[in-house]
mmCIF file of C-alpha atoms in Angstrom:
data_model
loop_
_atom_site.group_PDB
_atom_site.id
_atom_site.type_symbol
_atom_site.label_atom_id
_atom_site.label_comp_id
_atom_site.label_asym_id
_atom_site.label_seq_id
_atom_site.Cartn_x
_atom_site.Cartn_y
_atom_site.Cartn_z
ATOM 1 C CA UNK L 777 -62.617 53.759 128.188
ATOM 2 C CA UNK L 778 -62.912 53.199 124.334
ATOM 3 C CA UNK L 779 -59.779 54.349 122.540
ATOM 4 C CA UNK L 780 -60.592 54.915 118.378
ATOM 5 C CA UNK L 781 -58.193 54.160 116.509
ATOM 6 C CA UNK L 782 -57.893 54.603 113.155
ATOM 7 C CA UNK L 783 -56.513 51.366 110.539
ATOM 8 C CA UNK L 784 -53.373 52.524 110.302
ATOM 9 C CA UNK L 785 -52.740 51.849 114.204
ATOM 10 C CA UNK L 786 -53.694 48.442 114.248
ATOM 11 C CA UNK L 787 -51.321 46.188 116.475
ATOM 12 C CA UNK L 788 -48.651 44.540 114.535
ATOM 13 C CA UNK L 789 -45.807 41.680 114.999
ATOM 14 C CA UNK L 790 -42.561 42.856 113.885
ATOM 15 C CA UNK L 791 -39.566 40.487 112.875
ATOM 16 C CA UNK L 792 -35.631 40.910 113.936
ATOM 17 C CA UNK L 793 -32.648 39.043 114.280
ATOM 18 C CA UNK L 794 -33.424 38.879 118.374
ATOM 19 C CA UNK L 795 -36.925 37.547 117.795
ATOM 20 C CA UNK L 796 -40.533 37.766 117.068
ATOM 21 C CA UNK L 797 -41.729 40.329 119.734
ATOM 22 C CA UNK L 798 -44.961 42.449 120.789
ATOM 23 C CA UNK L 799 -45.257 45.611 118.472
ATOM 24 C CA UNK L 800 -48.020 47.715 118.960
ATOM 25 C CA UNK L 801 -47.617 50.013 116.090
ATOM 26 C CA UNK L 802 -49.424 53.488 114.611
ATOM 27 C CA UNK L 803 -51.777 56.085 116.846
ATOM 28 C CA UNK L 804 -50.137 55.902 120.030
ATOM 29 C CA UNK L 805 -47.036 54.649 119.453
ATOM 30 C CA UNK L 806 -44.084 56.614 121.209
ATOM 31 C CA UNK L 807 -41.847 58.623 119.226
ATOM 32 C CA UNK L 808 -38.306 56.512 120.214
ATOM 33 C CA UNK L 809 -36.315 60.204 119.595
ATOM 34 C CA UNK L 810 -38.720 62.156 121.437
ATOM 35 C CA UNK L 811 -39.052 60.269 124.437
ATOM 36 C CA UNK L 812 -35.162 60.214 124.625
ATOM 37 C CA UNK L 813 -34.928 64.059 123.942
ATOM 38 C CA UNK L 814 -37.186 64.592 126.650
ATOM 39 C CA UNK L 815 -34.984 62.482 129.085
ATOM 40 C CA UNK L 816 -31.889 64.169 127.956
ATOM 41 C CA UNK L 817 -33.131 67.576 128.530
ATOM 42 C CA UNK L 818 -34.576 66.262 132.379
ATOM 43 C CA UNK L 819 -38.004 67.206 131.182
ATOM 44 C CA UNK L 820 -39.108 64.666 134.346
ATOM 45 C CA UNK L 821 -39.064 65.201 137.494
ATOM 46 C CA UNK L 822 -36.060 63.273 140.270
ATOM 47 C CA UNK L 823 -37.768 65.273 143.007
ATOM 48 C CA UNK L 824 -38.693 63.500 146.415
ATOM 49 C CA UNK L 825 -42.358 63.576 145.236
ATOM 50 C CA UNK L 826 -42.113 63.872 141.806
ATOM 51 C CA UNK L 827 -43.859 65.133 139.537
ATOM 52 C CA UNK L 828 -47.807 64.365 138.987
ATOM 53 C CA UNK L 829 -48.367 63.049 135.445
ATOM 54 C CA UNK L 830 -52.268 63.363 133.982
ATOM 55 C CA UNK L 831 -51.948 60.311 131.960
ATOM 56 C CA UNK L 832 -52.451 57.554 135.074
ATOM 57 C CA UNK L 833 -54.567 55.452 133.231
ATOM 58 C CA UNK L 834 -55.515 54.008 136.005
ATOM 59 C CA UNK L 835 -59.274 53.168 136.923
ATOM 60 C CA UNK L 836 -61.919 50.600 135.222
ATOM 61 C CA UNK L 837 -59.683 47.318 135.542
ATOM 62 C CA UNK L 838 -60.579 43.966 134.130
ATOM 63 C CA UNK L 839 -63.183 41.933 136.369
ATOM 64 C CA UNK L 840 -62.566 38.314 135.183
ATOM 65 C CA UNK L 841 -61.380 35.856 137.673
ATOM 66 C CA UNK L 842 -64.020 36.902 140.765
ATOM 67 C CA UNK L 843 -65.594 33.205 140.451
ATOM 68 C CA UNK L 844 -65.593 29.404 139.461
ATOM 69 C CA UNK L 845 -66.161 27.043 141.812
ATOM 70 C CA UNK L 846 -64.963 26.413 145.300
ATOM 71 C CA UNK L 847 -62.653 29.618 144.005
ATOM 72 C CA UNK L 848 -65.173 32.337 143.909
ATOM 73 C CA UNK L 849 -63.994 35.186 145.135
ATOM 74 C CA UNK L 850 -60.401 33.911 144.789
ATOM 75 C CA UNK L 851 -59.055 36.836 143.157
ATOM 76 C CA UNK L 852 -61.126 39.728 144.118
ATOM 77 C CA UNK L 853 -59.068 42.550 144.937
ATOM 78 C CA UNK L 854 -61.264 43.412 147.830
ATOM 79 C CA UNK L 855 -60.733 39.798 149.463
ATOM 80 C CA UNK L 856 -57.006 40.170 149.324
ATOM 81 C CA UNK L 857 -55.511 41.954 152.383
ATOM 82 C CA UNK L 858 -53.051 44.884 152.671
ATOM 83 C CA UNK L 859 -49.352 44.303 152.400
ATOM 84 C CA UNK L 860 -47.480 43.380 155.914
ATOM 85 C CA UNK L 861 -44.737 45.073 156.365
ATOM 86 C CA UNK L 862 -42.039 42.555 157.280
ATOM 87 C CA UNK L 863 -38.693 44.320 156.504
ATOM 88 C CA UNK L 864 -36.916 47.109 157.565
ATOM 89 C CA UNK L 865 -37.381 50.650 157.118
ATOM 90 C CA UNK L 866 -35.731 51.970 154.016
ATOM 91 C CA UNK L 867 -34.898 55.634 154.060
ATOM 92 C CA UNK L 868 -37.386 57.032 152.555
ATOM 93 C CA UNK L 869 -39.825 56.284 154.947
ATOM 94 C CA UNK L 870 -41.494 59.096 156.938
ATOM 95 C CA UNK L 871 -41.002 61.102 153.852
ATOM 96 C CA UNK L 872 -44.283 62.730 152.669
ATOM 97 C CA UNK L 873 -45.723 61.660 149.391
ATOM 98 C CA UNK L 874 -48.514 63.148 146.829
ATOM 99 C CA UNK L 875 -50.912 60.538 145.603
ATOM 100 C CA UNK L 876 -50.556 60.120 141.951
ATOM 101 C CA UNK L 877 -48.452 59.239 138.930
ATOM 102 C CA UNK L 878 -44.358 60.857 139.426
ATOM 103 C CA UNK L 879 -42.024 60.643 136.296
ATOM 104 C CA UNK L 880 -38.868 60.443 137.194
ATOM 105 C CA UNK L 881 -35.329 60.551 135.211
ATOM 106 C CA UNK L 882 -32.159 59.562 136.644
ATOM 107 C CA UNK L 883 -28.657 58.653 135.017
ATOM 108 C CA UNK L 884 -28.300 55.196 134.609
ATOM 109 C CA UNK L 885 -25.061 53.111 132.704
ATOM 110 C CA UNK L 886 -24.071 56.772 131.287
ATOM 111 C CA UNK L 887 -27.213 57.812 130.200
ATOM 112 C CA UNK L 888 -30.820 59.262 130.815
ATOM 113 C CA UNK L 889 -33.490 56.576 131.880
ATOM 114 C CA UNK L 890 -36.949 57.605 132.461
ATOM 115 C CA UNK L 891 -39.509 55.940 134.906
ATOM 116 C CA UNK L 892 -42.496 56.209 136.483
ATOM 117 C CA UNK L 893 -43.663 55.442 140.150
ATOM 118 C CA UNK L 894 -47.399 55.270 140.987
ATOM 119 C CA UNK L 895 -48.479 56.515 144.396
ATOM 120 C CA UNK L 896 -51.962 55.124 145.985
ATOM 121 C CA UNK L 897 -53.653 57.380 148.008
ATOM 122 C CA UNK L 898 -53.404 54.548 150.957
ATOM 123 C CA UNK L 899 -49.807 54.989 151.152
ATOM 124 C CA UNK L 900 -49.265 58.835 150.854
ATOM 125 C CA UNK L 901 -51.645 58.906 154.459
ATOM 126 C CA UNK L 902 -49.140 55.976 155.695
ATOM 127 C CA UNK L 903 -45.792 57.086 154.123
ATOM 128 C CA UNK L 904 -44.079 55.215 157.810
ATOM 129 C CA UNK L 905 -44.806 51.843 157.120
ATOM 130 C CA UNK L 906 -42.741 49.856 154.893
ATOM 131 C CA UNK L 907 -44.633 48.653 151.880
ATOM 132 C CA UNK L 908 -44.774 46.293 148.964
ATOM 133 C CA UNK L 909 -42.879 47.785 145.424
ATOM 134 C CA UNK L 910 -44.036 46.084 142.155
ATOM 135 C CA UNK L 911 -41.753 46.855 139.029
ATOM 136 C CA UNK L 912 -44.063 46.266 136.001
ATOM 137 C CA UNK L 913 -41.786 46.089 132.493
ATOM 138 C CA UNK L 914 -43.399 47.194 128.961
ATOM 139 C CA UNK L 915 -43.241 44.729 125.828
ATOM 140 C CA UNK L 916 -41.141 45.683 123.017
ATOM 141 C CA UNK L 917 -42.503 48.653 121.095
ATOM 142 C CA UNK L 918 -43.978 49.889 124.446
ATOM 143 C CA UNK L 919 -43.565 52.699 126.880
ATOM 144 C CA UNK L 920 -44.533 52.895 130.770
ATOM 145 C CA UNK L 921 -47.713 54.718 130.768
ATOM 146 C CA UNK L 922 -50.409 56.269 129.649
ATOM 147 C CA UNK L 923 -54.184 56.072 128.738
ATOM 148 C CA UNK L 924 -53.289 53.763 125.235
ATOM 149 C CA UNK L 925 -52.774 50.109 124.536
ATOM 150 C CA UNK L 926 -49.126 50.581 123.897
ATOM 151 C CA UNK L 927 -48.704 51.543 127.465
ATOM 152 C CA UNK L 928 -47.939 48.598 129.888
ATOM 153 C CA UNK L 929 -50.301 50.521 132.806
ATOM 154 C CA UNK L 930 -52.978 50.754 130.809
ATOM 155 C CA UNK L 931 -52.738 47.052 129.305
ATOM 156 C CA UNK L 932 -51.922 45.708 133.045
ATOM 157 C CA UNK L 933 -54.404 47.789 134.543
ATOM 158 C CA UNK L 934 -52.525 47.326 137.955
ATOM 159 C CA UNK L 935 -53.116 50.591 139.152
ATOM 160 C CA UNK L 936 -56.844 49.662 140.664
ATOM 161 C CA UNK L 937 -55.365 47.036 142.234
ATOM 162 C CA UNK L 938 -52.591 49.242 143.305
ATOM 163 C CA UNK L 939 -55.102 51.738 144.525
ATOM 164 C CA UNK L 940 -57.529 48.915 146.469
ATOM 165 C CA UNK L 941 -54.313 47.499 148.801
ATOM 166 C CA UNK L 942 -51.997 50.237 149.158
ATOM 167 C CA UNK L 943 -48.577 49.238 147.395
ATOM 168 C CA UNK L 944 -46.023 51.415 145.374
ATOM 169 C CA UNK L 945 -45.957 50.758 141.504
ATOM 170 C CA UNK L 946 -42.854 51.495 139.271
ATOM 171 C CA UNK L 947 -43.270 51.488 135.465
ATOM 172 C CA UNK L 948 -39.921 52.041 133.658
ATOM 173 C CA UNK L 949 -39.104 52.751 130.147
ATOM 174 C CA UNK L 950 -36.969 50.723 128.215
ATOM 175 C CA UNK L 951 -34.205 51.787 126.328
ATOM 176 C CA UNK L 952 -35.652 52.421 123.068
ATOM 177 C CA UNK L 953 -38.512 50.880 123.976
ATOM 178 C CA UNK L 954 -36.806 47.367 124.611
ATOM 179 C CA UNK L 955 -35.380 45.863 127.486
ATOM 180 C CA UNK L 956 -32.162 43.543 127.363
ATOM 181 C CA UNK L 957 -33.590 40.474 128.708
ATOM 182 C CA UNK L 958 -30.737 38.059 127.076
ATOM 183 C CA UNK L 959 -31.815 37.442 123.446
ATOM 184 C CA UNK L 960 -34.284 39.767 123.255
ATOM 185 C CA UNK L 961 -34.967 42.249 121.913
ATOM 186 C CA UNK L 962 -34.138 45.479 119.807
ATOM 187 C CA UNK L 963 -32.227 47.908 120.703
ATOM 188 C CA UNK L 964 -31.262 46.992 124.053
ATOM 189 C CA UNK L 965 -29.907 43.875 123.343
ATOM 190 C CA UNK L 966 -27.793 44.680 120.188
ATOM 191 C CA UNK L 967 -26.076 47.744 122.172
ATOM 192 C CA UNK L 968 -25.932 45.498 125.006
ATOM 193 C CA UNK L 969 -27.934 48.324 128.028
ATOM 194 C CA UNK L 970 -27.062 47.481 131.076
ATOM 195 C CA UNK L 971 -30.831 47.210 132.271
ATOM 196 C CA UNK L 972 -30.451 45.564 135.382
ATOM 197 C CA UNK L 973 -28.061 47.796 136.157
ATOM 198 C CA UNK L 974 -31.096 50.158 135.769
ATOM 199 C CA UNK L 975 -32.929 48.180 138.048
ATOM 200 C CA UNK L 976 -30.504 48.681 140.687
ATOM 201 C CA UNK L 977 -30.781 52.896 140.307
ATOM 202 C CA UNK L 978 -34.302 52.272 140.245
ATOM 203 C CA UNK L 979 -34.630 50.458 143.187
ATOM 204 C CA UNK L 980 -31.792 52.648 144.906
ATOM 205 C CA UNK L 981 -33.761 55.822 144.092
ATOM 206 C CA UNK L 982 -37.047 54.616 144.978
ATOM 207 C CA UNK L 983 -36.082 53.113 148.399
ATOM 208 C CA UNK L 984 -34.447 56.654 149.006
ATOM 209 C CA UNK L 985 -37.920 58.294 148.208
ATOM 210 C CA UNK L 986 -40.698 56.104 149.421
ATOM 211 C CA UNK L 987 -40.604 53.553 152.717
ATOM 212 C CA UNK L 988 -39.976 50.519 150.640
ATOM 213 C CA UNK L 989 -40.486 47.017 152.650
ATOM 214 C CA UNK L 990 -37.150 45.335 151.212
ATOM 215 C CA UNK L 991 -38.792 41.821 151.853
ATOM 216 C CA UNK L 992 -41.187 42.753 149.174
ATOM 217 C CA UNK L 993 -39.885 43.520 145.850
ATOM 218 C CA UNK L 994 -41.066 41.928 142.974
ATOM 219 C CA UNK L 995 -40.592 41.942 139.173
ATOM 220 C CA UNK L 996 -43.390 41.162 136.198
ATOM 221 C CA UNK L 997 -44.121 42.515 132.983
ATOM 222 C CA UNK L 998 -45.107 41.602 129.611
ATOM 223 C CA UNK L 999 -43.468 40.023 126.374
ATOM 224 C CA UNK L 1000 -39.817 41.378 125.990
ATOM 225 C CA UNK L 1001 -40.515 42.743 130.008
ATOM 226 C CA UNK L 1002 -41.712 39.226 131.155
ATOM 227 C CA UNK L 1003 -38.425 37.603 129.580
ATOM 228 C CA UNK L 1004 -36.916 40.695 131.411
ATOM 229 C CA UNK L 1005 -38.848 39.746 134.776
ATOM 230 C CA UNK L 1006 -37.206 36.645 134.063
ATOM 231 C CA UNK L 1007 -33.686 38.218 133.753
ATOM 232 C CA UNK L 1008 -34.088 39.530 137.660
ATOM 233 C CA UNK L 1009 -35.063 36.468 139.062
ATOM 234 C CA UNK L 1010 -31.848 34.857 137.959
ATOM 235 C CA UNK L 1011 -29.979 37.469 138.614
ATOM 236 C CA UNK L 1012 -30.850 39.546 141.405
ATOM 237 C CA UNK L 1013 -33.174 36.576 143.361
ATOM 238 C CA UNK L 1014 -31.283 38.699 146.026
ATOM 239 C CA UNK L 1015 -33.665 41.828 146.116
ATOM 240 C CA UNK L 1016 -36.666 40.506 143.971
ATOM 241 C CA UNK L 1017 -39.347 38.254 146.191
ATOM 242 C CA UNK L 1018 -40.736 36.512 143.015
ATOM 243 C CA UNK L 1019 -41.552 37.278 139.809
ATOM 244 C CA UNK L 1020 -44.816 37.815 137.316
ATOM 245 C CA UNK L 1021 -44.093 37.271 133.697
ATOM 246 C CA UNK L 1022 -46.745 36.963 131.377
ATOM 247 C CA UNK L 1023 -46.305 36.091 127.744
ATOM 248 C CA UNK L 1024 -42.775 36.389 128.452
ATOM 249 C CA UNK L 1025 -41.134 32.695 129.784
ATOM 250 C CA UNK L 1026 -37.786 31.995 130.758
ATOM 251 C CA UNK L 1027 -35.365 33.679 127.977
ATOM 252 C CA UNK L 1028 -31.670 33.613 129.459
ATOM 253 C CA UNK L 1029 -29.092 31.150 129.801
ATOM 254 C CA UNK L 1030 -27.647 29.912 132.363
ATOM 255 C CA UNK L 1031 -30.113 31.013 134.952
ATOM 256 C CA UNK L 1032 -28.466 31.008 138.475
ATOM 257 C CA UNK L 1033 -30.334 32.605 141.165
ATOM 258 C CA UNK L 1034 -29.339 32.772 144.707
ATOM 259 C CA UNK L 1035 -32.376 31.519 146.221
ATOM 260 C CA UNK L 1036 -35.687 29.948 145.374
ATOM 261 C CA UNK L 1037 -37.884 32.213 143.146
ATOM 262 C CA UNK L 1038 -41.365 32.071 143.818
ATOM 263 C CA UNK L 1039 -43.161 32.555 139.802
ATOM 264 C CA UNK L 1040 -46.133 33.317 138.626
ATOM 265 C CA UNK L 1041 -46.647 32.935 134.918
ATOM 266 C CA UNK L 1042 -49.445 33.448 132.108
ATOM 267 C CA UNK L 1043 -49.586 32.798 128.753
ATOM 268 C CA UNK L 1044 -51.748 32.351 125.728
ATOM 269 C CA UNK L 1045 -51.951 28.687 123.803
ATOM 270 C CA UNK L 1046 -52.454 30.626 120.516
ATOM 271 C CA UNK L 1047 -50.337 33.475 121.392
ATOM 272 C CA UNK L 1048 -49.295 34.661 117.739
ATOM 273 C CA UNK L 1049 -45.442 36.274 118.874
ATOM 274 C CA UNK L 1050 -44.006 34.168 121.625
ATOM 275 C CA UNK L 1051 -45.852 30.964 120.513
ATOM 276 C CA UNK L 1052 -46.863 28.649 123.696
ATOM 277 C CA UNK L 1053 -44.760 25.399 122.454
ATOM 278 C CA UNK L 1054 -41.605 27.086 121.751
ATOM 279 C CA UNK L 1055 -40.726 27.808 117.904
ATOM 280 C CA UNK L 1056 -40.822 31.608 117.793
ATOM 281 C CA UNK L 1057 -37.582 33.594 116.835
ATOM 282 C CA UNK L 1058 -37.720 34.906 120.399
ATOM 283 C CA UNK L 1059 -35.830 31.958 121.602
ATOM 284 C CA UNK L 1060 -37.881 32.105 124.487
ATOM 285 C CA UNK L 1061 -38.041 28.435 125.917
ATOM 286 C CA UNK L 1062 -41.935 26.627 125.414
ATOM 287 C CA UNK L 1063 -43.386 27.885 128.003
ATOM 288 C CA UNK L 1064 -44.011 24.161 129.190
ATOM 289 C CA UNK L 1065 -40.093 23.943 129.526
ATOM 290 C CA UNK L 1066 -39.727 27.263 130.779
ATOM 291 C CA UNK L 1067 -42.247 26.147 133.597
ATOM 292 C CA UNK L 1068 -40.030 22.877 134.805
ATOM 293 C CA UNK L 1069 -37.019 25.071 134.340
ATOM 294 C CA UNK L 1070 -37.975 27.290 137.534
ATOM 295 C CA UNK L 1071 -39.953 23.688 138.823
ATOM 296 C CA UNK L 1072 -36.023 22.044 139.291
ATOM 297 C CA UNK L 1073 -34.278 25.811 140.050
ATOM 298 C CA UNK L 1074 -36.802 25.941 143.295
ATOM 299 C CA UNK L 1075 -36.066 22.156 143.572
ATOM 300 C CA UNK L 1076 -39.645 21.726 143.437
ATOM 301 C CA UNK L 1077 -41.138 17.972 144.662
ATOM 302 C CA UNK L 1078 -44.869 17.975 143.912
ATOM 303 C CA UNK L 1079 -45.951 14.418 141.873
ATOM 304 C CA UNK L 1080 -48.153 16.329 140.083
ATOM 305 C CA UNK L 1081 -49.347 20.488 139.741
ATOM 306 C CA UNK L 1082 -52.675 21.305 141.751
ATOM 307 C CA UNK L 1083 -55.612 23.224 140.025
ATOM 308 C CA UNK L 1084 -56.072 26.096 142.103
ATOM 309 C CA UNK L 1085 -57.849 28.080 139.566
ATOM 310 C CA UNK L 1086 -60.824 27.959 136.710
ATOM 311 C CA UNK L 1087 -62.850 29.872 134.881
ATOM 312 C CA UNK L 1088 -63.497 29.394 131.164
ATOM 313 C CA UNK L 1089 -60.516 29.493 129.305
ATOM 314 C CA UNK L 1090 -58.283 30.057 131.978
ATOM 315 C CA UNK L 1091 -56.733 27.223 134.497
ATOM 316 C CA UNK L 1092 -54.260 27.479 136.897
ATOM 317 C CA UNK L 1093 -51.799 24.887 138.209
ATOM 318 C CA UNK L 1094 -49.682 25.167 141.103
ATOM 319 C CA UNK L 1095 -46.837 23.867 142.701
ATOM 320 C CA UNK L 1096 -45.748 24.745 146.589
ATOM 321 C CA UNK L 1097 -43.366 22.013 147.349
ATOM 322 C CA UNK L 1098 -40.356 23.651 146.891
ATOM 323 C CA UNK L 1099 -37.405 24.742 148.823
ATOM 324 C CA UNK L 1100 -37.274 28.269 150.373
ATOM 325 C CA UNK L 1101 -41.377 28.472 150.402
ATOM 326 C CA UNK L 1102 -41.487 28.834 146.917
ATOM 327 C CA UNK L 1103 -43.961 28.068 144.575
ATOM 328 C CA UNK L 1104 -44.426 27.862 140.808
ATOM 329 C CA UNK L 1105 -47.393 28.793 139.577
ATOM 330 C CA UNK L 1106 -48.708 28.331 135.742
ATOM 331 C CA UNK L 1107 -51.974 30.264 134.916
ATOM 332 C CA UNK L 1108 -52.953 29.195 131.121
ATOM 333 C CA UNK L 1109 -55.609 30.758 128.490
ATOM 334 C CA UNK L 1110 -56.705 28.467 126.544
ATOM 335 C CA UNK L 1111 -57.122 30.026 122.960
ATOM 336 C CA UNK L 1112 -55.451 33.213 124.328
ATOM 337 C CA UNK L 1113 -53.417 35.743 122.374
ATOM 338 C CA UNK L 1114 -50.227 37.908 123.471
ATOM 339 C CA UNK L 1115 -52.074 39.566 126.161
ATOM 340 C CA UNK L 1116 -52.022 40.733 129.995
ATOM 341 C CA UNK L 1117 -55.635 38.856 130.642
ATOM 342 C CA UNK L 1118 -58.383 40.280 132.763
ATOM 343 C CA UNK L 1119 -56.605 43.896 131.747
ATOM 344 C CA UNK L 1120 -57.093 45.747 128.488
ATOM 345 C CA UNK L 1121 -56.697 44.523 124.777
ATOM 346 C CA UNK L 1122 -53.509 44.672 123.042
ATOM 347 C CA UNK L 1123 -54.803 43.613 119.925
ATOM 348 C CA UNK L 1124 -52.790 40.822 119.308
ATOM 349 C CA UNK L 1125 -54.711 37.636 119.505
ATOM 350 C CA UNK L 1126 -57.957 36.653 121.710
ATOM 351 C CA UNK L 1127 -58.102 38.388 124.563
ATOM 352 C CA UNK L 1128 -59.956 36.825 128.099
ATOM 353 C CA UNK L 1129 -60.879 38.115 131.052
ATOM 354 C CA UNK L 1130 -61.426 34.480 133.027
ATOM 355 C CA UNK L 1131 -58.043 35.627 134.983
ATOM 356 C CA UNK L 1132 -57.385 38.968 136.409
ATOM 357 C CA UNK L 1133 -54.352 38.323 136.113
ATOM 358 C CA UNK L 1134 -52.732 41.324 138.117
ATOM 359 C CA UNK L 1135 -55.376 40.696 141.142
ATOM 360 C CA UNK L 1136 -54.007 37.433 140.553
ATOM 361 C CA UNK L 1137 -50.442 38.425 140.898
ATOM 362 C CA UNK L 1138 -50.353 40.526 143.433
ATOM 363 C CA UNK L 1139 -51.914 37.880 145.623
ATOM 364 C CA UNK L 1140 -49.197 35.617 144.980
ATOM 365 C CA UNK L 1141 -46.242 37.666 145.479
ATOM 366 C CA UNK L 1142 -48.460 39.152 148.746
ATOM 367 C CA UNK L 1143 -47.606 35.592 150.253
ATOM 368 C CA UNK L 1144 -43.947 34.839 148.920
ATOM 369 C CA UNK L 1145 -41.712 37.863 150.918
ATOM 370 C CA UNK L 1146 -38.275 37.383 150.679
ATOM 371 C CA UNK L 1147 -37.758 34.462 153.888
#
């Protein structure tokens, strides 16, 4: 889909005291009062099934990554197979569930949080069998979803690959459309929002719903929700499988996690907000740094990364001997902007589709359950 926008809503980079972080500002931007009016008044469904929501933004996905190579075919979403259920049942399982997009509000830290959980049609005719859960965070400035590029569904375009394999999708919002993820960014982090707290309702509330395989949880998102991806592997390794940041590196100290993290990160060498080598006022470590950070957390061995991935700009490195059967996975564009590659354009920065990046993903956390 083409969205026209006008010059007044191209994508900008805004400045604060937390940091240089993704703003996608003018048409389609989410009024911050609004959205919290809404919540207050409970204009979103808590229901078992939810509510359906027209604005799924879901189909025509990015096609890069599908070949290069001995890797052709790699990550095609149609080569990857279904989620095994490994864990046990969660309670909502046997529950029925409607196909489709259900917004949801819930009270959260004293307050009304709003998210969204995405329902393939493969798992409302199999609502018994316990099944992967991806949380997918927004960038700062950004809301859940929606058919827009300030919408995190539309820019990750996970919901095709949600659709081809059969696995639950949660998009929350962000407290003013920023998630504390340590120091950054906005108005999460100055008023100091309990967000993983948030996490944990979430998760509660969704495992109550839906039949939720516990061994797969996993965490990415983008920007300020990458650094917040981040956030959860230190601090609730416990529940979260591994984590998919992308433009959003390692952005908390200390980081402690329980257990090996398995990580899959992406990033941009000319990405214009959280710059690649470190520098930005996001005070996001270089991504470089970030990378041998989670390396020594998973106590990771390997003389050297392995190329396991190329196509044009894109290369990805690899490293699987670590403790716990984790990995540590790097996927970089070279010339890239701040952008979810191989999904829709964000306007900030070149954009690539050599890396479908949530194909990508998914694949990864599909073979790092919780051991």
């Amino acid at each position: 889909m083409v969205i026209e926008r006008p010059a007044a809503a191209l994508a900008c980079v805004v400045s604060l005291s937390a940091g240089l972080v993704l703003a996608a500002c003018g048409a389609g931007a989410t009024n911050d009062a609004a959205q919290r009016d809404a919540a207050a008044e409970g204009s979103v469904s808590g229901s078992s099934s939810g509510s359906t929501s027209s604005s799924s933004g879901g189909s025509g996905g990015g096609s890069g990554g599908s070949s290069g190579g001995d890797d052709a075919g790699f990550f095609d979403a149609g080569v990857v197979d279904a989620p095994i259920a490994t864990g046990d049942a969660t309670s909502g399982c046997g529950t029925a569930a409607t196909a489709g997009m259900h917004d949801v509000s819930i009270q959260s830290g004293g307050m009304a949080r709003t998210f969204h959980v995405y329902v393939p049609a493969k798992y409302a005719e199999a609502p018994s069998a316990p099944d992967t859960l991806v949380f997918v965070f927004h960038g700062y400035t950004q809301v859940g979803t929606g058919n827009t590029f300030t919408s995190i569904e539309y820019l990750s375009q996970m919901d095709p690959v949600s659709d081809a394999q059969g696995f639950l999708v949660v998009y929350p919002d962000g407290y003013m459309n920023s998630w504390n993820a340590g120091d950054c960014c906005g108005a999460a982090v100055s008023s100091k929002v309990d967000d993983v707290g948030f996490f944990d309702d979430m998760l509660a509330w969704v495992e109550s719903k839906y039949c939720v395989d516990p061994k797969r949880v996993y965490a990415a998102g983008l920007s300020n929700g990458g650094f917040f991806s981040n956030r959860l592997g230190c601090e609730r390794a416990n529940v979260v499988a591994a984590i998919g940041p992308v433009a959003g590196p390692l952005d908390i100290s200390p980081c402690n996690p329980s257990r090996p993290v398995p990580v899959f990160e992406v990033h941009g060498t000319a990405d214009p907000v959280v710059y690649f080598d470190g520098g930005s006022s996001s005070l996001a470590l270089p991504v470089e740094q970030a990378i041998s950070t989670w390396e020594g957390l998973d106590k990771c061995t390997d003389p050297m990364a392995t190329t396991v991935y190329t196509k044009g700009a894109a290369t990805c490195t690899d490293e699987t001997m670590c403790t716990g059967a984790s990995a540590v996975e790097l996927c970089v564009i070279d010339g890239g902007g701040h952008q979810w590659p191989g999904g829709k354009d964000d306007y900030l920065g070149n954009f690539s589709s050599d890396l479908d990046t949530s194909t990508a993903m998914i694949k990864i956390f599909q073979e790092h359950p919780m051991e």
